[in-house]
Coordinates of C-alpha atoms in Angstrom, one line a residue:
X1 CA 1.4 -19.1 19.3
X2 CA 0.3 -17.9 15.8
X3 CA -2.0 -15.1 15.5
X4 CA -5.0 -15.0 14.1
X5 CA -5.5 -15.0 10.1
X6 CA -6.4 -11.4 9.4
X7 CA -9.8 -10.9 8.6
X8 CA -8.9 -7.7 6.6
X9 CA -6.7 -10.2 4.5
X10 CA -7.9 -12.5 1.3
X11 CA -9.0 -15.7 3.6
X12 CA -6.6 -18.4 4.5
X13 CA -8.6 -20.8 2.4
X14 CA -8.0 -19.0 -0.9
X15 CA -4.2 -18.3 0.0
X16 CA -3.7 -22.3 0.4
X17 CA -5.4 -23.3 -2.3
X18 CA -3.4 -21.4 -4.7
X19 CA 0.0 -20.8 -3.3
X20 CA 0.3 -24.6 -1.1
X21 CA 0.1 -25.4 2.7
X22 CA 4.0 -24.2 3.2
X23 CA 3.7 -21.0 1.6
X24 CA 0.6 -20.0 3.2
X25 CA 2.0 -21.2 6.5
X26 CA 5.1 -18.5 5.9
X27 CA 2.7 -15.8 5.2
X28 CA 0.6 -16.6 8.3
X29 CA 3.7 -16.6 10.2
X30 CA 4.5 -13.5 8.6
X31 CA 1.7 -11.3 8.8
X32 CA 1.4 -11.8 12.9
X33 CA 5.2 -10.7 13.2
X34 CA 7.1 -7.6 13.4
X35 CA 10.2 -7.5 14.4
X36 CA 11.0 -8.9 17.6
X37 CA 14.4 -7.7 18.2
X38 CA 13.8 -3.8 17.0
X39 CA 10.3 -4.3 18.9
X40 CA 12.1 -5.7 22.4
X41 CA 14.3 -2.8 22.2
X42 CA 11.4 0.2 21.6
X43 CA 10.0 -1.3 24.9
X44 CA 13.2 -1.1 26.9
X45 CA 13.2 2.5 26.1
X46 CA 9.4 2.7 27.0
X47 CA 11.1 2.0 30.1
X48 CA 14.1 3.2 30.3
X49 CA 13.7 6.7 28.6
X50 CA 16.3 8.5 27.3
X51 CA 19.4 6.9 28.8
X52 CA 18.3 3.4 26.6
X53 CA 17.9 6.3 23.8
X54 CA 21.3 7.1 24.0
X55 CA 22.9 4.0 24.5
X56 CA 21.2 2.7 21.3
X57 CA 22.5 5.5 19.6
X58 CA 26.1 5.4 20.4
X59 CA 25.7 1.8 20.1
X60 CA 24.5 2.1 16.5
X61 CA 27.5 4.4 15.5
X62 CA 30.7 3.4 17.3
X63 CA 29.7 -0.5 18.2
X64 CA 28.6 -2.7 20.8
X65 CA 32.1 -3.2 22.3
X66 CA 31.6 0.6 23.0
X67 CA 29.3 0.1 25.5
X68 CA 29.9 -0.3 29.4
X69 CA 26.9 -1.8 30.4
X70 CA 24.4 -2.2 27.6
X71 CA 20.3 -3.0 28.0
X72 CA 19.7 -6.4 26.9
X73 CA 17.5 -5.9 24.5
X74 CA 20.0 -3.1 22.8
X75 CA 22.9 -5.6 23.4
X76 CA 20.8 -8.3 21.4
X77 CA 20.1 -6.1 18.8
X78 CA 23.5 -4.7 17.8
X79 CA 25.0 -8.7 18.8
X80 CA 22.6 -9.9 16.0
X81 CA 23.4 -7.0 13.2
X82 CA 27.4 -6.6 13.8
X83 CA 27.4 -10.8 13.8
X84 CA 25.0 -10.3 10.1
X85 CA 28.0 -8.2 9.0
X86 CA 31.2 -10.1 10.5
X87 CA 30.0 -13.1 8.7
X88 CA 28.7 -11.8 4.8
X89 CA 31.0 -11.6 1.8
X90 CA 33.6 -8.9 2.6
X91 CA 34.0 -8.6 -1.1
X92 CA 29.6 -8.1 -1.4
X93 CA 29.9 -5.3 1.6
X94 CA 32.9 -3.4 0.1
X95 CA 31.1 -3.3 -3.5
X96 CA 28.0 -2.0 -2.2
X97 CA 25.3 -2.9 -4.8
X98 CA 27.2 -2.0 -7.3
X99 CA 25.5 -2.5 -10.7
X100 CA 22.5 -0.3 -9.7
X101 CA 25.3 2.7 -10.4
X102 CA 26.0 2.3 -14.0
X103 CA 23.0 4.5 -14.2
X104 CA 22.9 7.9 -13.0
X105 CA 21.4 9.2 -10.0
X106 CA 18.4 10.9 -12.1
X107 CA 17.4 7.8 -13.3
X108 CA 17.3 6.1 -9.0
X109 CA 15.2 9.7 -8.6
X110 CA 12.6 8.5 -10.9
X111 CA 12.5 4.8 -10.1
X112 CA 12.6 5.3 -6.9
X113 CA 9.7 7.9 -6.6
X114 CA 7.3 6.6 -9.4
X115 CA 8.2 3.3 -9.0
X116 CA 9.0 1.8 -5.8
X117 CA 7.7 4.9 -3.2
X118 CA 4.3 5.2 -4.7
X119 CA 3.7 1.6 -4.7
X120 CA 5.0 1.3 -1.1
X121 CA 2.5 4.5 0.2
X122 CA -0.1 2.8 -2.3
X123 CA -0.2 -0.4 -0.1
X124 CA -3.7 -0.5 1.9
X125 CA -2.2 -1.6 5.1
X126 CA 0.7 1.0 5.1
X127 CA -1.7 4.1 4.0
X128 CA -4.1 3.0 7.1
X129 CA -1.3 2.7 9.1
X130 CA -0.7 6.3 8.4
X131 CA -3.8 7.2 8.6
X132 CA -4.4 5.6 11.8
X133 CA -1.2 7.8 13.3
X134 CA -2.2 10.6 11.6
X135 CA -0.2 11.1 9.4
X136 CA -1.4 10.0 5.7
X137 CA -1.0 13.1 4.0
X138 CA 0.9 15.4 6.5
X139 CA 5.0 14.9 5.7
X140 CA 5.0 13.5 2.5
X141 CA 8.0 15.4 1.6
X142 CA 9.8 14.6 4.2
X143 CA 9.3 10.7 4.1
X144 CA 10.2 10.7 0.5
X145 CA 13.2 12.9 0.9
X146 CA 14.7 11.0 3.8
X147 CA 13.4 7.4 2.5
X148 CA 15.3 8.3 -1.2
X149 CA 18.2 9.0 0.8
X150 CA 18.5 5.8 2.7
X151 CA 18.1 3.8 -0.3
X152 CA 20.8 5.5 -1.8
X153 CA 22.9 5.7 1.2
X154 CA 23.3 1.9 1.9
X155 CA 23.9 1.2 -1.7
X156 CA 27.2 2.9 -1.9
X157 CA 30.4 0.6 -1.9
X158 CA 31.1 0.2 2.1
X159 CA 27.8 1.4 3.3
X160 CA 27.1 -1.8 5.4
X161 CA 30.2 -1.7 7.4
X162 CA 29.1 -1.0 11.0
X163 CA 29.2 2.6 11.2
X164 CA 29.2 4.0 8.1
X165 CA 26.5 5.7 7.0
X166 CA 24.3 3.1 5.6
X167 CA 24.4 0.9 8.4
X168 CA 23.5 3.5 11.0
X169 CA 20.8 4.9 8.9
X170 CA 19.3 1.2 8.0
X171 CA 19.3 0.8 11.8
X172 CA 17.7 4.1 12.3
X173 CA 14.8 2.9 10.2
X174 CA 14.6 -0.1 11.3
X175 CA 13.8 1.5 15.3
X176 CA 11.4 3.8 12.9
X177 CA 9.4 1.0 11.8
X178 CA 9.3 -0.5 15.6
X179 CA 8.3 2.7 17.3
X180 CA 5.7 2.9 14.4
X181 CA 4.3 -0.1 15.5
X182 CA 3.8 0.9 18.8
X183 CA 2.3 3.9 18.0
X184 CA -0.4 2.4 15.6
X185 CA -1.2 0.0 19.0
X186 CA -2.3 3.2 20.6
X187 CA -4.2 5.0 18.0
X188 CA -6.9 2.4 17.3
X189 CA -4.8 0.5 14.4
X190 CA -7.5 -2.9 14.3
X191 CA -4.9 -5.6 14.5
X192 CA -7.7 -8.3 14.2
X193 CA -8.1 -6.9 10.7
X194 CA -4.7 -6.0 8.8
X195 CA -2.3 -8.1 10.7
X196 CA 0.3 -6.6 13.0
X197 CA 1.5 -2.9 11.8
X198 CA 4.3 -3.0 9.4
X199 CA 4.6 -6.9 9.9
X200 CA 6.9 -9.2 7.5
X201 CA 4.8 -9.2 4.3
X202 CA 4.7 -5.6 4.6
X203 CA 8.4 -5.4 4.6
X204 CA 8.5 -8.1 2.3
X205 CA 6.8 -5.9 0.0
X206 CA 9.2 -3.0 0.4
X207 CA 11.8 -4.8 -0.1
X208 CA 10.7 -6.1 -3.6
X209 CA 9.5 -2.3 -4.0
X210 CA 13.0 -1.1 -4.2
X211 CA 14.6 -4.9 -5.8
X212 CA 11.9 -6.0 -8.3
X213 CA 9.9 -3.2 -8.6
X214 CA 12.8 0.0 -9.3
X215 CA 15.2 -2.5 -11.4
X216 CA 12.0 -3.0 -14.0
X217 CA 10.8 0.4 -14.3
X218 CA 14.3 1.2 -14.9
X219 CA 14.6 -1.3 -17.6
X220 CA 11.6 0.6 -19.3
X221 CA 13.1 3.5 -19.5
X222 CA 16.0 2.0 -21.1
X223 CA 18.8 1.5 -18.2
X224 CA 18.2 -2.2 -17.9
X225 CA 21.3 -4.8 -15.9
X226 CA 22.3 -8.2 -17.4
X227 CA 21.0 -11.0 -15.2
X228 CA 24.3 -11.5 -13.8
X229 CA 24.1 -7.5 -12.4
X230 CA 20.4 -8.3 -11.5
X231 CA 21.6 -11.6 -9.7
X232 CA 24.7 -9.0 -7.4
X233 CA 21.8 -6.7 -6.9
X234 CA 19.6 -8.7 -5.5
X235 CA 22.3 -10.7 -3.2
X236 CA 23.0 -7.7 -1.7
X237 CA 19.8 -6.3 -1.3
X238 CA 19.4 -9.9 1.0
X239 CA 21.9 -8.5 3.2
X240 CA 20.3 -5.4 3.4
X241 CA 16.9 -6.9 4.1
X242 CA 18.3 -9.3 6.9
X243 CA 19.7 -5.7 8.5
X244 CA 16.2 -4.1 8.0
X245 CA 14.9 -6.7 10.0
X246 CA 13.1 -8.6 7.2
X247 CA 13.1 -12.8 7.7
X248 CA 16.4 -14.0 5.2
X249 CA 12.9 -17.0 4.7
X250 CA 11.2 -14.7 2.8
X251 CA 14.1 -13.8 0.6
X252 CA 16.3 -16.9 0.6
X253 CA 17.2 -17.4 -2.7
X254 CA 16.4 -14.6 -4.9
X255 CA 18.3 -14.0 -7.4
X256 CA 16.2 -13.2 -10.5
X257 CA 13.1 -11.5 -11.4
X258 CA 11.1 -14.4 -11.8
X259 CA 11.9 -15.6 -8.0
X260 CA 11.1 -12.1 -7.0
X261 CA 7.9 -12.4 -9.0
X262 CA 6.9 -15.5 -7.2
X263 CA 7.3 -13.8 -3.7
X264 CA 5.4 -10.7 -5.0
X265 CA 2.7 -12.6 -6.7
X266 CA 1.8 -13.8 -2.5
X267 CA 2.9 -10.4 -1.0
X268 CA 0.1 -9.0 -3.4
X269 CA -2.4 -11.5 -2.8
X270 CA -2.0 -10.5 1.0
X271 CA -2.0 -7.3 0.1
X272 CA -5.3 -7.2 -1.4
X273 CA -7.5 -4.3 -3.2
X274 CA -6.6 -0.3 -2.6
X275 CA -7.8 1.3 0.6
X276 CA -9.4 4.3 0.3
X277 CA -6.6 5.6 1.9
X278 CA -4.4 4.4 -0.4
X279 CA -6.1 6.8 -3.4
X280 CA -5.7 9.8 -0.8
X281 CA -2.2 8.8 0.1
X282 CA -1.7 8.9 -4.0
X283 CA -1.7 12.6 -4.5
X284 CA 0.0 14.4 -2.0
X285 CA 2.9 11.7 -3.2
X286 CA 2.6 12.7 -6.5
X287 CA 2.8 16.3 -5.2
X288 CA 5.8 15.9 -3.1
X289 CA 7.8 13.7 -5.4
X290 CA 6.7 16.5 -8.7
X291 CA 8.3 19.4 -5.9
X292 CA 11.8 17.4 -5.3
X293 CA 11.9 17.1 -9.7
X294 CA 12.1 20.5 -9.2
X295 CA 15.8 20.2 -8.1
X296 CA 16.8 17.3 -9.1
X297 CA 15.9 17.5 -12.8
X298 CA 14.9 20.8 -13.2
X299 CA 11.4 20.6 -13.9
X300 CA 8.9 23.1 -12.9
X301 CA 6.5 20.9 -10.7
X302 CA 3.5 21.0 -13.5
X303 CA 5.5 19.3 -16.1
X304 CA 7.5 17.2 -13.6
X305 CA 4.0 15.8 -11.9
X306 CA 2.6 14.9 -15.3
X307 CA 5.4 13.3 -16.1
X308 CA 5.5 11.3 -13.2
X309 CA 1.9 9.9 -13.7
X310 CA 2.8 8.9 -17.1
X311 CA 5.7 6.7 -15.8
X312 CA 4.0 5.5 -13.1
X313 CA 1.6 4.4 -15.6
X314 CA 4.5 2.7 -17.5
X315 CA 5.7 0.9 -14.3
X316 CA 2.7 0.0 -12.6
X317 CA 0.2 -0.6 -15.6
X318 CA -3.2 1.1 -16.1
X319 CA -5.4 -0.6 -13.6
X320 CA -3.4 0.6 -10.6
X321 CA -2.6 4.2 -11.7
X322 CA -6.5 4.0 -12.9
X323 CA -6.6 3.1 -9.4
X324 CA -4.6 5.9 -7.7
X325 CA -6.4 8.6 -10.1
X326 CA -3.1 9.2 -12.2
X327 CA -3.8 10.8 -15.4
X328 CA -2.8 9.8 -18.7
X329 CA -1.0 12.0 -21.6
X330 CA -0.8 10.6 -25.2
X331 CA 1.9 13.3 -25.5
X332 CA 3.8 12.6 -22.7
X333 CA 3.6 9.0 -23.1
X334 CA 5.1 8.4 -27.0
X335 CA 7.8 11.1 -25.7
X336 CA 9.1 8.6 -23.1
X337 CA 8.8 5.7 -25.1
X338 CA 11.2 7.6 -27.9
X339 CA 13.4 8.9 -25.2
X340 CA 13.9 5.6 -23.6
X341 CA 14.0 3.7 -26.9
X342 CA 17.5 6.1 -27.6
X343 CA 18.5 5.8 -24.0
X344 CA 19.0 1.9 -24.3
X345 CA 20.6 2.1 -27.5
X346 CA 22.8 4.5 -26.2
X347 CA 23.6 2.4 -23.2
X348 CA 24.4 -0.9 -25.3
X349 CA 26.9 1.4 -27.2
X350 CA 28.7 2.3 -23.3
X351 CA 28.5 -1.8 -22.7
X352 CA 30.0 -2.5 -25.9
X353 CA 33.2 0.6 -25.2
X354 CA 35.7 -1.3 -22.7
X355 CA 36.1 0.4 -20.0
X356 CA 33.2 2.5 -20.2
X357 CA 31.2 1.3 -18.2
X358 CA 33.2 1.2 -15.1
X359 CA 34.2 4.3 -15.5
X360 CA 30.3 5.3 -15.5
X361 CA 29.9 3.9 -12.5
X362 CA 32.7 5.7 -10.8
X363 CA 31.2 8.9 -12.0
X364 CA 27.7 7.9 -10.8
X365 CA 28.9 6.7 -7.1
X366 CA 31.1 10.2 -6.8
X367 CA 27.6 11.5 -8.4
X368 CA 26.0 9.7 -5.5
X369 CA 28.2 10.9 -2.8
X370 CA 27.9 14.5 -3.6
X371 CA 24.2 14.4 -3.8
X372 CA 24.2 12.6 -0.2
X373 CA 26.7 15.3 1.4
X374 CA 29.5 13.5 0.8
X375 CA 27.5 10.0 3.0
X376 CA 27.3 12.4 5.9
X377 CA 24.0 11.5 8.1
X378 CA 22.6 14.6 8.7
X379 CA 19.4 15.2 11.3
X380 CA 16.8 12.9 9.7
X381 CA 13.3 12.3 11.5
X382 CA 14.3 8.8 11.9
X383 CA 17.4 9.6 14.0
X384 CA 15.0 12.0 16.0
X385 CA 12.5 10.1 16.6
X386 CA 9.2 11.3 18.7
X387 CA 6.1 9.1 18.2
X388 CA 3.8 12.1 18.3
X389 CA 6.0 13.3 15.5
X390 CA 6.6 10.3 13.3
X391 CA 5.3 10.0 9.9
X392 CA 8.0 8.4 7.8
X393 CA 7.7 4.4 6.8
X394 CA 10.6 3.6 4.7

């Protein structure tokens, strides 16, 4: 049975009447489900305790074959992602998403964190989900540290294969997600109101967060991708969402920004206005992202927080970062306009050098690899889960 149209939500009646009886039946479907399989498997190890814990996890790394005598619910799960992976594209797996790396990892730092992160936290029903576990301000950091590096992580060429590390940490935050969910059921998240906690649209909306969203703002800063690059991104970012647990229904056929436009021109109409929580979310964000420039471009965190409200600006336009209480800088502002102006010039030089180009990339993956540890999975919250302790949504 469908749930209830949330009564947080823009009404059913003004969804149909601009987006059509099928596509307000998807989102209706969409909004009352989480992720069933993830979801049967957090309640197996409500009941089984830590031995289900550890199966999942050795299950996760070395394979459902390398179980004895698996719960069903873990056995489903690893039987539906392994059977995702035996059947896709060897060739799409192997390449990882492979355009996305003839830009530098600096450039996925600021995309990623200005672009796609703060427009995922800024989301009114993930900040009250965080405020509802307590946890919208507390962690930010760590969130965006360990979110950054599973974006990165399942991009490299191979990441998908079962095993390697950005299968087991997509898995990993997929369980995140479905012990989030249960944890929001116990602290008062209203349901009736926002849908279930971190239901399809939501993901939906993550997932054009780091497709549509981080591929644009890099393309205004000058690193744009030819719509055939766009076209390989976005195929394999389909695999990956189908691994995340998002419906393949509400990605099926994108392959160019204007498809992904249609999907996140509903996604935002679900989404509705900012939350309060949303603006409070904002800051600390800011904050935490501004502290990781520090390191990664060598910015003391003044200069690197400006900047990233100037960018955010650039990517998100004035009435959100108005919004979120970004500031603006005049300054700051024509600076990255000049600098990205000589950045994309600079880049159609590289495109027009044979050879260049791949041989960019190959420095930007090895780039990659370094900056990951050399795609080792180190001791992330999400492998460590605790509810009490949660606080990461990827």
């Amino acid at each position: 049975m469908t749930a209830p149209w949330p009564s947080g939500r823009v009404p059913r009646s003004q969804i149909a009447a601009r987006f059509g009886a099928d596509r307000t039946g998807l989102a209706e479907r969409a909004l009352g489900t989480g992720d069933p399989l993830a979801d049967a498997v957090v309640a197996e190890i409500r009941s089984g305790g830590r031995p289900v814990r550890e199966q999942l996890d050795h299950g996760i790394r070395h394979g459902l074959a390398s179980l004895a005598d698996p719960p069903p619910a873990v056995a489903a799960l690893l039987t539906a992602t392994e059977s995702l992976l035996a059947a896709a594209d060897p060739a799409l797996v192997d390449a990882g998403a492979r355009p996305l790396f003839t830009s530098p990892p600096p450039v996925h730092t600021l995309s990623l964190s200005a672009g796609a992160l703060l427009r995922t936290y800024g989301s009114p029903s993930i900040a009250v989900l965080l405020g509802t576990t307590g946890r919208l301000v507390d962690g930010a950091e760590r969130r965006l540290t360990e979110t950054g590096r599973w974006v990165l992580s399942t991009t490299l060429p191979g990441a998908l294969h079962p095993g390697r590390p950005g299968y087991v940490m997509t898995l990993q935050v997929r369980m995140l997600h479905a012990h989030m969910r249960e944890l929001a059921r116990t602290r008062d998240y209203d349901e009736l109101a926002h849908g279930v906690p971190i239901n399809q649209i939501d993901l939906a909306r993550t997932w054009l967060d780091f497709t549509l969203v981080s591929m644009r703002a890099e393309e205004t800063i000058g690193f744009g991708l030819t719509p055939a690059e766009i076209a390989e991104v976005y195929t394999y970012w389909q695999l990956l969402g189908t691994l995340l647990g998002i419906d393949p229904e509400l990605t099926a056929g994108i392959t160019g920004h204007r498809a992904a436009a249609r999907l996140d021109e509903l996604v935002t109409a679900l989404t509705g206005p900012l939350a309060p929580q949303s603006r409070a979310l904002a800051g600390p964000t800011v904050d935490a992202i501004a502290g990781l420039l520090v390191g990664s471009l060598r910015l003391p965190r003044p200069a690197g927080r400006l900047l990233l409200e100037v960018l955010a600006r650039r990517f998100h336009g004035p009435q959100v970062a108005d919004e979120l209480g970004l500031r603006r800088s005049r300054p700051v502002e024509l600076l990255v306009g000049a600098g990205a102006r000589l950045l994309r010039a600079r880049r159609g030089r590289l495109r027009r050098r044979p050879g260049a180009l791949d041989a960019a990339r190959q420095r930007n993956v090895a780039a990659t690899r370094e900056l990951l540890g050399a795609d080792g999975i180190g001791e992330a919250l999400f492998q460590t889960y605790r509810p009490e302790r949660s606080g990461t949504h990827a």
